[in-house]
Amino acid sequence: MNKEEEMKEVELNEMDQEKQPMTGETPTGTEKNGCVKVKVPEDTEVKFTGLSKEELMKVAGTPMWVRTRWVLLALFWLGWVGMLAGAIVIIVQAPRCKPIPEMNWWNEGPLYQISNLNEFSDRGLKGVDEKLDYLNQLKVKGLILGPIHTVQADKLSTLELTSINPEFGTESDLQALLDRAQRKGMSIVLNLTPNYGSGGISAWFNMAASVAEQLKEACKYWLGKGVDGIFLSDLKEIAKTDAWPSIQAIFNKTDEPKKIALMGSVNDLSVHEVSLLLNIIRVDVLLTGLSDPGESRIMPANVIQKLYASPPQTSLGWSLSGQIQGSLASRTPSVPVRLCHTLLFTLPGTPVFNAGDEVGLKKEEKLQAMWDLESQADGANATAKEEHIAVRDFFKALSDLKVKERALLHGEFVSLHNSSSSLAFLRLWDQSERFLVAMNWGSDSVTMKLVNEDLPAEGRVRATTNAESLPVDSMVSVEKLHLGPTQAVLLSYPYAG
């Protein structure tokens, strides 16, 4: 007998004697003085064995369970068919996404012109290479360089379109620039305007036909070196020559992994003439210089609407500055540079800026002053630097929106308000976020009463030339939009169905 059993027996022996049976018998088995020896099992757990296979089969075959299984099977298939039908209805009735138009690299962000490489950087082509990180931060998609070829002003006999002027660098410098720009997703366009140092004779020496054959060979040469496009000033002159179709044919190759661009600019043409020229010459980008907003007597929306309605908007390029016109800040002294930025970044087509426009450099300021903006300055110089930095930050914000937002990249242009001193329009694309652009370049305040079925009661400020009156990210009424003198604002609101 183990210890535990002994303890249990002792407990039974010590029970109250009154409860023990009185008997004279003293059996020799399991009883002694009425005590019973009891063994308590240590493990009393009951195991559930479940039904056997035969029992389960017997129960499953009863009419009640047969009917239950059929009902559950029917409900499953009805639910599955219902969900399938619902999905089909949703797909059929859902609004179709509008197909995105063909987009090339020059449609994906701003272009940046560097007419004089040595003014931009004293190291010529190498200096441009060194500034690619800066340009990449501005979301620039393409650089228009030069002209950089060899020629003496107004002397056709000195023209060498396939030779780089040593003042700007060498062909190996250009190749290094091309390779690095490609790695950064930036394209390089060469300006091959022949007589770029002209003192009075035209850009084509008044002999475009004589230059045409050399131009054609130069296009083949530089495109073979990896250049992404060619730019030609005063395009209407070369487009009149018999050689123009053969020049166009060089750019119409479809087997290239990346499309090469034929670009050009025109000056002193009416809206009707520009529209006709676009339909005839068929270039990838035609740069159209806008009139100064502060001086133009023509309502800007009329010009924009006519040009937008005729050619594909992907062929339109817009600029307010240039080598002839001067810098953006110098050309429009009565209109803030940030208002011009707002206009160029939000028009349908490609915005084209000249070096220095992004910081608002004035005529008397040198381009290389851009690289000293982060250094310390005192007095008036400090104030000027702060303004340049603020303008550059505004440029970056608009460029970032242009690159990301479909409505600004290739959305429809809808005029809302149009006068000689103010303008408002919408940029809409399918179900993407909508953008409302409003600007007042006049000297007086204006309240615009804007009406369109797409307009909500309020819009969110995304960019503004006056953050005190219209803070960024604030909500403002669009039904009666009030703008102060020389003020512009970019609002957005969601698609409402």
Short mmCIF file of C-alpha atoms in Angstrom, two decimals:
data_model
loop_
_atom_site.label_atom_id
_atom_site.label_comp_id
_atom_site.label_asym_id
_atom_site.label_seq_id
_atom_site.Cartn_x
_atom_site.Cartn_y
_atom_site.Cartn_z
CA MET A 1 0.00 0.00 0.00
CA ASN A 2 1.49 3.31 -0.95
CA LYS A 3 1.57 6.39 1.22
CA GLU A 4 -1.40 8.11 -0.37
CA GLU A 5 -3.64 5.07 0.08
CA GLU A 6 -2.55 4.82 3.72
CA MET A 7 -3.55 8.44 4.34
CA LYS A 8 -7.00 7.88 2.85
CA GLU A 9 -7.50 4.79 5.05
CA VAL A 10 -6.52 6.77 8.17
CA GLU A 11 -9.04 9.47 7.31
CA LEU A 12 -11.79 6.83 7.09
CA ASN A 13 -10.75 5.26 10.42
CA GLU A 14 -10.98 8.63 12.20
CA MET A 15 -14.57 9.28 11.14
CA ASP A 16 -17.16 9.91 13.83
CA GLN A 17 -17.84 6.61 15.51
CA GLU A 18 -21.57 7.37 15.56
CA LYS A 19 -21.60 7.11 11.83
CA GLN A 20 -19.85 3.77 11.77
CA PRO A 21 -22.08 0.68 11.76
CA MET A 22 -22.26 -1.27 15.03
CA THR A 23 -21.61 -4.89 14.37
CA GLY A 24 -19.89 -7.62 16.19
CA GLU A 25 -18.62 -9.26 13.16
CA THR A 26 -15.00 -8.88 12.24
CA PRO A 27 -14.63 -10.09 8.77
CA THR A 28 -11.18 -10.67 7.56
CA GLY A 29 -11.78 -9.20 4.05
CA THR A 30 -12.24 -5.55 3.22
CA GLU A 31 -14.22 -4.59 6.34
CA LYS A 32 -12.92 -3.95 9.84
CA ASN A 33 -15.06 -2.32 12.56
CA GLY A 34 -17.41 -1.10 9.86
CA CYS A 35 -14.62 0.60 7.83
CA VAL A 36 -14.61 0.18 4.08
CA LYS A 37 -11.44 0.45 2.08
CA VAL A 38 -12.11 2.61 -0.99
CA LYS A 39 -9.72 3.22 -3.92
CA VAL A 40 -10.25 6.55 -5.72
CA PRO A 41 -9.10 6.52 -9.34
CA GLU A 42 -6.56 9.24 -10.08
CA ASP A 43 -7.67 9.96 -13.68
CA THR A 44 -11.40 10.49 -14.09
CA GLU A 45 -11.34 12.16 -17.57
CA VAL A 46 -14.03 10.92 -19.97
CA LYS A 47 -12.98 10.58 -23.60
CA PHE A 48 -15.47 11.41 -26.39
CA THR A 49 -15.21 8.92 -29.18
CA GLY A 50 -17.92 10.41 -31.48
CA LEU A 51 -20.07 8.55 -33.90
CA SER A 52 -18.75 5.67 -35.88
CA LYS A 53 -18.73 5.67 -39.67
CA GLU A 54 -21.74 3.39 -39.76
CA GLU A 55 -23.69 5.70 -37.42
CA LEU A 56 -22.78 8.80 -39.47
CA MET A 57 -23.84 7.18 -42.73
CA LYS A 58 -27.09 6.13 -41.14
CA VAL A 59 -27.85 9.72 -39.96
CA ALA A 60 -26.70 11.36 -43.24
CA GLY A 61 -29.13 9.32 -45.22
CA THR A 62 -32.20 10.59 -43.35
CA PRO A 63 -34.61 12.79 -45.41
CA MET A 64 -34.03 15.87 -43.21
CA TRP A 65 -30.25 16.00 -43.81
CA VAL A 66 -30.63 15.27 -47.53
CA ARG A 67 -32.99 18.25 -47.91
CA THR A 68 -30.64 20.49 -45.84
CA ARG A 69 -27.67 19.68 -48.08
CA TRP A 70 -29.62 20.47 -51.25
CA VAL A 71 -30.85 23.79 -49.83
CA LEU A 72 -27.31 24.87 -48.86
CA LEU A 73 -25.94 23.87 -52.28
CA ALA A 74 -28.68 25.85 -54.03
CA LEU A 75 -28.01 28.92 -51.86
CA PHE A 76 -24.28 28.75 -52.62
CA TRP A 77 -24.79 28.70 -56.38
CA LEU A 78 -27.47 31.41 -56.26
CA GLY A 79 -25.10 33.64 -54.28
CA TRP A 80 -22.23 32.99 -56.67
CA VAL A 81 -24.35 33.74 -59.75
CA GLY A 82 -25.71 36.87 -58.06
CA MET A 83 -22.24 38.21 -57.33
CA LEU A 84 -21.12 37.48 -60.89
CA ALA A 85 -24.14 39.29 -62.31
CA GLY A 86 -23.54 42.25 -60.00
CA ALA A 87 -19.91 42.51 -61.08
CA ILE A 88 -20.93 42.48 -64.75
CA VAL A 89 -23.51 45.23 -64.17
CA ILE A 90 -20.95 47.39 -62.35
CA ILE A 91 -18.41 46.95 -65.16
CA VAL A 92 -20.97 47.73 -67.87
CA GLN A 93 -22.46 50.77 -66.13
CA ALA A 94 -19.19 52.23 -64.81
CA PRO A 95 -17.98 55.31 -66.76
CA ARG A 96 -15.32 54.50 -69.31
CA CYS A 97 -11.85 55.95 -68.73
CA LYS A 98 -10.91 58.34 -71.49
CA PRO A 99 -7.97 57.08 -73.56
CA ILE A 100 -4.80 59.07 -72.87
CA PRO A 101 -3.51 60.83 -75.99
CA GLU A 102 -0.10 59.98 -77.37
CA MET A 103 2.48 61.64 -75.13
CA ASN A 104 6.13 62.17 -75.93
CA TRP A 105 8.93 63.40 -73.71
CA TRP A 106 8.39 67.05 -74.69
CA ASN A 107 4.77 66.83 -73.50
CA GLU A 108 5.69 65.64 -70.00
CA GLY A 109 7.10 68.85 -68.50
CA PRO A 110 8.84 72.15 -69.21
CA LEU A 111 11.60 72.77 -71.73
CA TYR A 112 14.58 74.96 -70.77
CA GLN A 113 16.48 77.09 -73.29
CA ILE A 114 20.15 77.95 -72.77
CA SER A 115 21.01 80.27 -75.64
CA ASN A 116 24.47 81.32 -74.49
CA LEU A 117 26.23 78.48 -72.70
CA ASN A 118 29.10 80.65 -71.45
CA GLU A 119 26.70 83.08 -69.81
CA PHE A 120 24.92 80.18 -68.11
CA SER A 121 28.24 78.76 -66.92
CA ASP A 122 31.78 79.83 -67.67
CA ARG A 123 32.63 76.19 -68.53
CA GLY A 124 30.38 75.90 -71.59
CA LEU A 125 29.09 72.37 -72.23
CA LYS A 126 30.92 71.08 -69.16
CA GLY A 127 29.17 73.72 -67.07
CA VAL A 128 25.76 72.61 -68.33
CA ASP A 129 26.69 69.04 -67.42
CA GLU A 130 27.50 70.19 -63.89
CA LYS A 131 24.08 71.85 -63.52
CA LEU A 132 21.97 68.86 -64.57
CA ASP A 133 21.07 68.03 -60.96
CA TYR A 134 19.75 71.55 -60.49
CA LEU A 135 17.69 71.35 -63.69
CA ASN A 136 16.39 67.93 -62.70
CA GLN A 137 15.06 69.43 -59.45
CA LEU A 138 13.05 71.88 -61.59
CA LYS A 139 11.44 68.87 -63.35
CA VAL A 140 12.89 70.02 -66.68
CA LYS A 141 12.25 67.39 -69.37
CA GLY A 142 14.39 68.81 -72.14
CA LEU A 143 17.21 71.31 -72.76
CA ILE A 144 17.41 73.42 -75.91
CA LEU A 145 21.09 74.27 -76.29
CA GLY A 146 22.74 76.97 -78.33
CA PRO A 147 23.25 77.41 -81.18
CA ILE A 148 26.80 76.15 -80.56
CA HIS A 149 27.97 75.50 -84.12
CA THR A 150 30.69 77.46 -85.94
CA VAL A 151 29.73 80.56 -87.96
CA GLN A 152 30.72 84.19 -88.30
CA ALA A 153 27.84 86.64 -88.14
CA ASP A 154 26.18 87.23 -91.52
CA LYS A 155 28.81 85.19 -93.41
CA LEU A 156 27.29 82.13 -95.03
CA SER A 157 30.68 80.89 -96.24
CA THR A 158 31.83 80.34 -92.64
CA LEU A 159 28.85 78.19 -91.65
CA GLU A 160 29.72 74.71 -90.31
CA LEU A 161 26.64 73.12 -88.74
CA THR A 162 28.48 69.92 -87.78
CA SER A 163 31.32 71.67 -85.97
CA ILE A 164 31.14 72.93 -82.36
CA ASN A 165 32.49 76.39 -81.63
CA PRO A 166 35.57 75.84 -79.40
CA GLU A 167 34.32 78.61 -77.09
CA PHE A 168 31.60 76.21 -75.89
CA GLY A 169 33.58 72.98 -75.75
CA THR A 170 34.25 69.90 -77.83
CA GLU A 171 32.22 67.09 -79.31
CA SER A 172 33.38 64.79 -76.51
CA ASP A 173 32.01 67.33 -74.00
CA LEU A 174 28.66 67.17 -75.78
CA GLN A 175 28.72 63.38 -75.77
CA ALA A 176 29.39 63.32 -72.02
CA LEU A 177 26.47 65.71 -71.52
CA LEU A 178 24.19 63.53 -73.65
CA ASP A 179 25.09 60.40 -71.71
CA ARG A 180 24.54 61.96 -68.30
CA ALA A 181 21.30 63.69 -69.32
CA GLN A 182 19.95 60.40 -70.62
CA ARG A 183 20.63 58.73 -67.27
CA LYS A 184 18.62 61.47 -65.59
CA GLY A 185 15.69 61.16 -67.99
CA MET A 186 16.40 64.51 -69.64
CA SER A 187 16.52 65.11 -73.39
CA ILE A 188 18.94 67.36 -75.31
CA VAL A 189 17.87 69.44 -78.31
CA LEU A 190 20.36 71.37 -80.46
CA ASN A 191 19.44 74.73 -81.91
CA LEU A 192 20.74 74.67 -85.49
CA THR A 193 19.56 78.13 -86.50
CA PRO A 194 22.36 79.01 -88.97
CA ASN A 195 22.98 82.74 -88.50
CA TYR A 196 22.53 83.07 -84.75
CA GLY A 197 24.98 85.99 -84.41
CA SER A 198 23.17 88.04 -87.04
CA GLY A 199 23.48 91.80 -86.82
CA GLY A 200 20.60 92.47 -89.17
CA ILE A 201 20.46 89.75 -91.82
CA SER A 202 17.89 87.03 -91.20
CA ALA A 203 18.57 83.83 -89.30
CA TRP A 204 18.79 82.10 -92.68
CA PHE A 205 21.09 84.65 -94.40
CA ASN A 206 18.06 85.54 -96.56
CA MET A 207 19.04 82.38 -98.47
CA ALA A 208 17.21 79.53 -96.75
CA ALA A 209 17.29 77.37 -99.91
CA SER A 210 21.10 77.58 -100.00
CA VAL A 211 21.36 76.43 -96.39
CA ALA A 212 18.73 73.67 -96.60
CA GLU A 213 21.01 70.88 -97.89
CA GLN A 214 23.67 71.57 -95.25
CA LEU A 215 20.96 71.66 -92.60
CA LYS A 216 19.64 68.26 -93.69
CA GLU A 217 23.10 66.68 -93.39
CA ALA A 218 23.63 68.35 -90.00
CA CYS A 219 20.34 66.92 -88.69
CA LYS A 220 21.42 63.43 -89.70
CA TYR A 221 24.86 63.94 -88.16
CA TRP A 222 23.74 65.16 -84.73
CA LEU A 223 20.81 62.79 -84.44
CA GLY A 224 23.27 59.99 -85.15
CA LYS A 225 25.34 61.21 -82.20
CA GLY A 226 22.39 60.75 -79.86
CA VAL A 227 20.82 64.21 -79.82
CA ASP A 228 17.07 63.97 -79.07
CA GLY A 229 15.87 66.79 -81.31
CA ILE A 230 16.63 69.81 -83.47
CA PHE A 231 15.34 73.37 -82.95
CA LEU A 232 15.07 75.95 -85.76
CA SER A 233 14.26 79.63 -85.30
CA ASP A 234 12.12 81.55 -87.80
CA LEU A 235 10.77 78.26 -89.05
CA LYS A 236 8.57 79.69 -91.78
CA GLU A 237 11.64 80.56 -93.89
CA ILE A 238 13.06 77.05 -94.16
CA ALA A 239 9.56 75.53 -94.41
CA LYS A 240 9.08 77.35 -97.74
CA THR A 241 12.01 75.56 -99.42
CA ASP A 242 11.79 72.45 -101.61
CA ALA A 243 14.08 70.63 -99.17
CA TRP A 244 11.64 70.86 -96.27
CA PRO A 245 9.81 67.52 -96.93
CA SER A 246 13.13 65.65 -96.98
CA ILE A 247 14.12 67.33 -93.68
CA GLN A 248 10.79 66.31 -92.16
CA ALA A 249 11.31 62.73 -93.32
CA ILE A 250 14.43 62.43 -91.14
CA PHE A 251 12.25 62.90 -88.03
CA ASN A 252 9.41 60.62 -89.10
CA LYS A 253 11.26 57.35 -88.45
CA THR A 254 9.13 54.99 -86.38
CA ASP A 255 11.82 52.41 -85.54
CA GLU A 256 13.58 54.67 -83.01
CA PRO A 257 13.27 53.56 -79.34
CA LYS A 258 12.75 57.21 -78.33
CA LYS A 259 11.02 59.68 -80.64
CA ILE A 260 13.21 62.47 -81.90
CA ALA A 261 11.70 65.94 -82.08
CA LEU A 262 11.63 68.63 -84.72
CA MET A 263 10.97 71.96 -83.04
CA GLY A 264 10.84 75.55 -84.19
CA SER A 265 9.66 79.05 -83.43
CA VAL A 266 7.85 81.76 -85.33
CA ASN A 267 7.69 85.51 -84.80
CA ASP A 268 5.36 88.30 -85.85
CA LEU A 269 2.59 86.02 -87.13
CA SER A 270 -1.12 86.36 -86.49
CA VAL A 271 -3.11 83.63 -84.77
CA HIS A 272 -4.57 82.58 -88.10
CA GLU A 273 -1.12 82.41 -89.73
CA VAL A 274 0.30 80.34 -86.85
CA SER A 275 -2.64 77.94 -87.08
CA LEU A 276 -2.16 77.51 -90.84
CA LEU A 277 1.60 77.04 -90.42
CA LEU A 278 1.09 74.30 -87.83
CA ASN A 279 -1.17 72.37 -90.16
CA ILE A 280 1.27 72.71 -93.07
CA ILE A 281 4.75 72.17 -91.62
CA ARG A 282 3.76 69.46 -89.08
CA VAL A 283 6.49 69.97 -86.49
CA ASP A 284 6.46 68.30 -83.08
CA VAL A 285 6.60 71.58 -81.15
CA LEU A 286 5.97 75.06 -82.54
CA LEU A 287 7.03 77.69 -80.05
CA THR A 288 4.56 80.56 -80.06
CA GLY A 289 5.55 83.74 -78.26
CA LEU A 290 2.70 85.24 -76.27
CA SER A 291 2.18 88.99 -76.08
CA ASP A 292 3.00 90.70 -72.82
CA PRO A 293 -0.08 90.28 -70.61
CA GLY A 294 0.30 93.83 -69.31
CA GLU A 295 0.54 95.40 -72.78
CA SER A 296 -1.61 93.24 -75.05
CA ARG A 297 -4.89 94.65 -76.30
CA ILE A 298 -5.94 91.25 -77.58
CA MET A 299 -7.87 89.13 -75.11
CA PRO A 300 -5.51 86.22 -74.32
CA ALA A 301 -8.23 83.58 -74.09
CA ASN A 302 -9.24 84.29 -77.69
CA VAL A 303 -5.68 83.64 -78.89
CA ILE A 304 -5.34 80.50 -76.79
CA GLN A 305 -8.74 79.13 -77.79
CA LYS A 306 -8.10 79.60 -81.53
CA LEU A 307 -4.69 77.94 -81.40
CA TYR A 308 -5.94 75.16 -79.15
CA ALA A 309 -8.91 74.39 -81.42
CA SER A 310 -6.87 73.93 -84.60
CA PRO A 311 -3.75 71.77 -84.09
CA PRO A 312 -3.20 69.09 -81.50
CA GLN A 313 -2.33 70.77 -78.22
CA THR A 314 0.71 68.50 -77.93
CA SER A 315 2.31 70.56 -80.73
CA LEU A 316 1.90 73.91 -78.98
CA GLY A 317 4.77 75.51 -77.12
CA TRP A 318 4.39 78.73 -75.10
CA SER A 319 6.99 81.29 -74.07
CA LEU A 320 7.13 84.88 -72.84
CA SER A 321 10.89 85.31 -73.15
CA GLY A 322 13.81 84.53 -75.43
CA GLN A 323 17.09 85.72 -76.87
CA ILE A 324 15.31 88.43 -78.86
CA GLN A 325 12.50 89.25 -76.41
CA GLY A 326 14.68 89.29 -73.31
CA SER A 327 14.16 87.70 -69.90
CA LEU A 328 10.74 87.12 -68.39
CA ALA A 329 11.24 89.70 -65.63
CA SER A 330 12.56 92.33 -68.05
CA ARG A 331 9.90 91.82 -70.67
CA THR A 332 6.94 92.12 -68.30
CA PRO A 333 8.01 94.67 -65.66
CA SER A 334 4.43 95.56 -64.73
CA VAL A 335 3.43 91.91 -64.28
CA PRO A 336 4.94 89.68 -61.54
CA VAL A 337 7.08 86.83 -62.84
CA ARG A 338 5.03 84.36 -60.78
CA LEU A 339 1.87 85.36 -62.65
CA CYS A 340 3.65 84.56 -65.94
CA HIS A 341 4.80 81.24 -64.50
CA THR A 342 1.20 80.41 -63.60
CA LEU A 343 0.02 81.20 -67.12
CA LEU A 344 2.75 79.21 -68.91
CA PHE A 345 2.51 76.13 -66.70
CA THR A 346 -1.28 75.85 -66.96
CA LEU A 347 -1.85 76.46 -70.68
CA PRO A 348 -2.46 73.41 -72.89
CA GLY A 349 0.83 72.46 -74.50
CA THR A 350 4.50 72.71 -73.52
CA PRO A 351 5.88 75.60 -71.42
CA VAL A 352 9.27 76.82 -72.62
CA PHE A 353 11.45 78.90 -70.31
CA ASN A 354 14.76 80.61 -70.83
CA ALA A 355 17.63 80.33 -68.39
CA GLY A 356 17.03 82.70 -65.49
CA ASP A 357 13.23 82.77 -65.85
CA GLU A 358 12.86 80.30 -62.97
CA VAL A 359 14.31 82.81 -60.48
CA GLY A 360 13.06 86.01 -62.17
CA LEU A 361 16.43 87.42 -63.22
CA LYS A 362 16.22 90.92 -64.63
CA LYS A 363 18.00 92.30 -67.68
CA GLU A 364 20.90 93.78 -65.75
CA GLU A 365 21.50 90.58 -63.74
CA LYS A 366 23.88 87.94 -65.04
CA LEU A 367 22.83 84.31 -65.38
CA GLN A 368 25.63 83.10 -63.15
CA ALA A 369 24.04 85.04 -60.28
CA MET A 370 21.70 82.03 -59.95
CA TRP A 371 24.54 79.98 -58.48
CA ASP A 372 25.15 82.49 -55.66
CA LEU A 373 21.62 82.55 -54.25
CA GLU A 374 22.45 80.34 -51.27
CA SER A 375 25.40 82.48 -50.16
CA GLN A 376 25.07 85.16 -47.47
CA ALA A 377 24.29 88.74 -48.52
CA ASP A 378 23.53 92.07 -46.83
CA GLY A 379 21.03 94.84 -47.39
CA ALA A 380 19.44 95.16 -50.82
CA ASN A 381 21.34 92.13 -52.12
CA ALA A 382 19.84 89.95 -49.37
CA THR A 383 16.33 91.13 -50.25
CA ALA A 384 16.90 90.44 -53.94
CA LYS A 385 18.23 86.96 -53.21
CA GLU A 386 15.25 86.16 -50.98
CA GLU A 387 12.89 87.20 -53.79
CA HIS A 388 14.76 85.09 -56.35
CA ILE A 389 14.60 82.05 -54.04
CA ALA A 390 10.86 82.60 -53.45
CA VAL A 391 10.26 82.80 -57.23
CA ARG A 392 12.30 79.62 -57.77
CA ASP A 393 10.30 77.76 -55.11
CA PHE A 394 7.07 78.89 -56.80
CA PHE A 395 8.42 77.66 -60.15
CA LYS A 396 9.27 74.26 -58.62
CA ALA A 397 5.78 73.89 -57.11
CA LEU A 398 4.08 74.61 -60.45
CA SER A 399 6.47 72.38 -62.38
CA ASP A 400 5.78 69.53 -59.98
CA LEU A 401 2.01 69.93 -60.52
CA LYS A 402 2.45 70.10 -64.30
CA VAL A 403 4.38 66.82 -64.31
CA LYS A 404 1.98 64.92 -62.00
CA GLU A 405 -1.53 66.14 -62.91
CA ARG A 406 -3.21 64.75 -66.04
CA ALA A 407 -5.55 67.72 -66.32
CA LEU A 408 -2.57 70.08 -66.62
CA LEU A 409 -0.61 67.75 -68.92
CA HIS A 410 -3.25 67.07 -71.54
CA GLY A 411 -6.62 68.21 -70.19
CA GLU A 412 -9.24 70.21 -72.05
CA PHE A 413 -9.14 74.02 -72.02
CA VAL A 414 -12.46 75.66 -71.04
CA SER A 415 -12.63 79.47 -70.94
CA LEU A 416 -14.58 80.93 -67.99
CA HIS A 417 -13.67 84.60 -67.96
CA ASN A 418 -11.86 86.79 -70.46
CA SER A 419 -11.07 90.49 -70.49
CA SER A 420 -8.18 92.74 -71.45
CA SER A 421 -6.74 92.56 -67.93
CA SER A 422 -7.97 89.27 -66.45
CA LEU A 423 -8.46 85.66 -67.41
CA ALA A 424 -9.94 82.47 -65.94
CA PHE A 425 -10.14 78.99 -67.41
CA LEU A 426 -10.55 75.33 -66.48
CA ARG A 427 -8.31 72.37 -67.23
CA LEU A 428 -10.33 69.13 -67.20
CA TRP A 429 -9.42 65.54 -67.88
CA ASP A 430 -11.88 62.66 -67.57
CA GLN A 431 -12.30 61.75 -63.86
CA SER A 432 -9.02 63.33 -62.72
CA GLU A 433 -8.79 66.28 -60.37
CA ARG A 434 -9.91 69.55 -61.97
CA PHE A 435 -7.93 72.81 -62.03
CA LEU A 436 -9.18 76.37 -62.20
CA VAL A 437 -6.74 79.10 -63.20
CA ALA A 438 -7.55 82.75 -62.54
CA MET A 439 -5.30 85.77 -62.98
CA ASN A 440 -5.58 89.54 -62.94
CA TRP A 441 -2.66 91.50 -64.39
CA GLY A 442 -4.47 94.81 -64.13
CA SER A 443 -3.84 97.55 -61.57
CA ASP A 444 -7.33 97.26 -60.08
CA SER A 445 -9.02 94.46 -58.16
CA VAL A 446 -11.51 92.26 -59.99
CA THR A 447 -14.33 89.94 -58.93
CA MET A 448 -14.98 87.14 -61.41
CA LYS A 449 -18.43 85.55 -61.56
CA LEU A 450 -17.58 82.10 -62.83
CA VAL A 451 -20.27 79.76 -64.16
CA ASN A 452 -19.86 76.22 -65.39
CA GLU A 453 -21.77 73.01 -64.70
CA ASP A 454 -18.54 71.38 -63.54
CA LEU A 455 -17.73 74.03 -60.91
CA PRO A 456 -18.25 73.31 -57.19
CA ALA A 457 -18.97 75.96 -54.57
CA GLU A 458 -15.37 75.98 -53.34
CA GLY A 459 -11.90 75.07 -54.54
CA ARG A 460 -8.60 74.39 -52.78
CA VAL A 461 -5.72 76.81 -53.34
CA ARG A 462 -2.75 74.93 -54.85
CA ALA A 463 -0.57 77.88 -55.84
CA THR A 464 -0.94 81.62 -55.38
CA THR A 465 1.05 84.78 -56.04
CA ASN A 466 -0.29 86.30 -52.80
CA ALA A 467 -0.30 83.84 -49.91
CA GLU A 468 -1.59 86.47 -47.47
CA SER A 469 -4.97 86.91 -49.15
CA LEU A 470 -5.24 83.36 -50.55
CA PRO A 471 -3.18 80.95 -48.41
CA VAL A 472 -2.11 77.65 -49.97
CA ASP A 473 -4.46 74.75 -49.08
CA SER A 474 -7.25 77.12 -47.98
CA MET A 475 -10.77 76.76 -49.42
CA VAL A 476 -12.18 79.71 -51.38
CA SER A 477 -15.44 80.41 -53.18
CA VAL A 478 -15.24 80.01 -56.95
CA GLU A 479 -18.65 81.48 -57.78
CA LYS A 480 -17.41 85.00 -57.00
CA LEU A 481 -13.64 84.87 -57.05
CA HIS A 482 -11.95 88.06 -55.91
CA LEU A 483 -8.41 88.84 -57.06
CA GLY A 484 -6.30 91.84 -56.18
CA PRO A 485 -4.09 93.73 -58.64
CA THR A 486 -1.44 91.58 -60.42
CA GLN A 487 -2.61 88.45 -58.62
CA ALA A 488 -2.98 84.86 -59.88
CA VAL A 489 -4.27 81.71 -58.23
CA LEU A 490 -4.46 78.01 -59.13
CA LEU A 491 -7.37 76.11 -57.54
CA SER A 492 -8.26 72.43 -57.66
CA TYR A 493 -11.36 70.39 -56.88
CA PRO A 494 -12.26 66.70 -57.27
CA TYR A 495 -14.30 65.10 -60.01
CA ALA A 496 -17.93 64.89 -58.88
CA GLY A 497 -19.38 62.57 -61.52
#
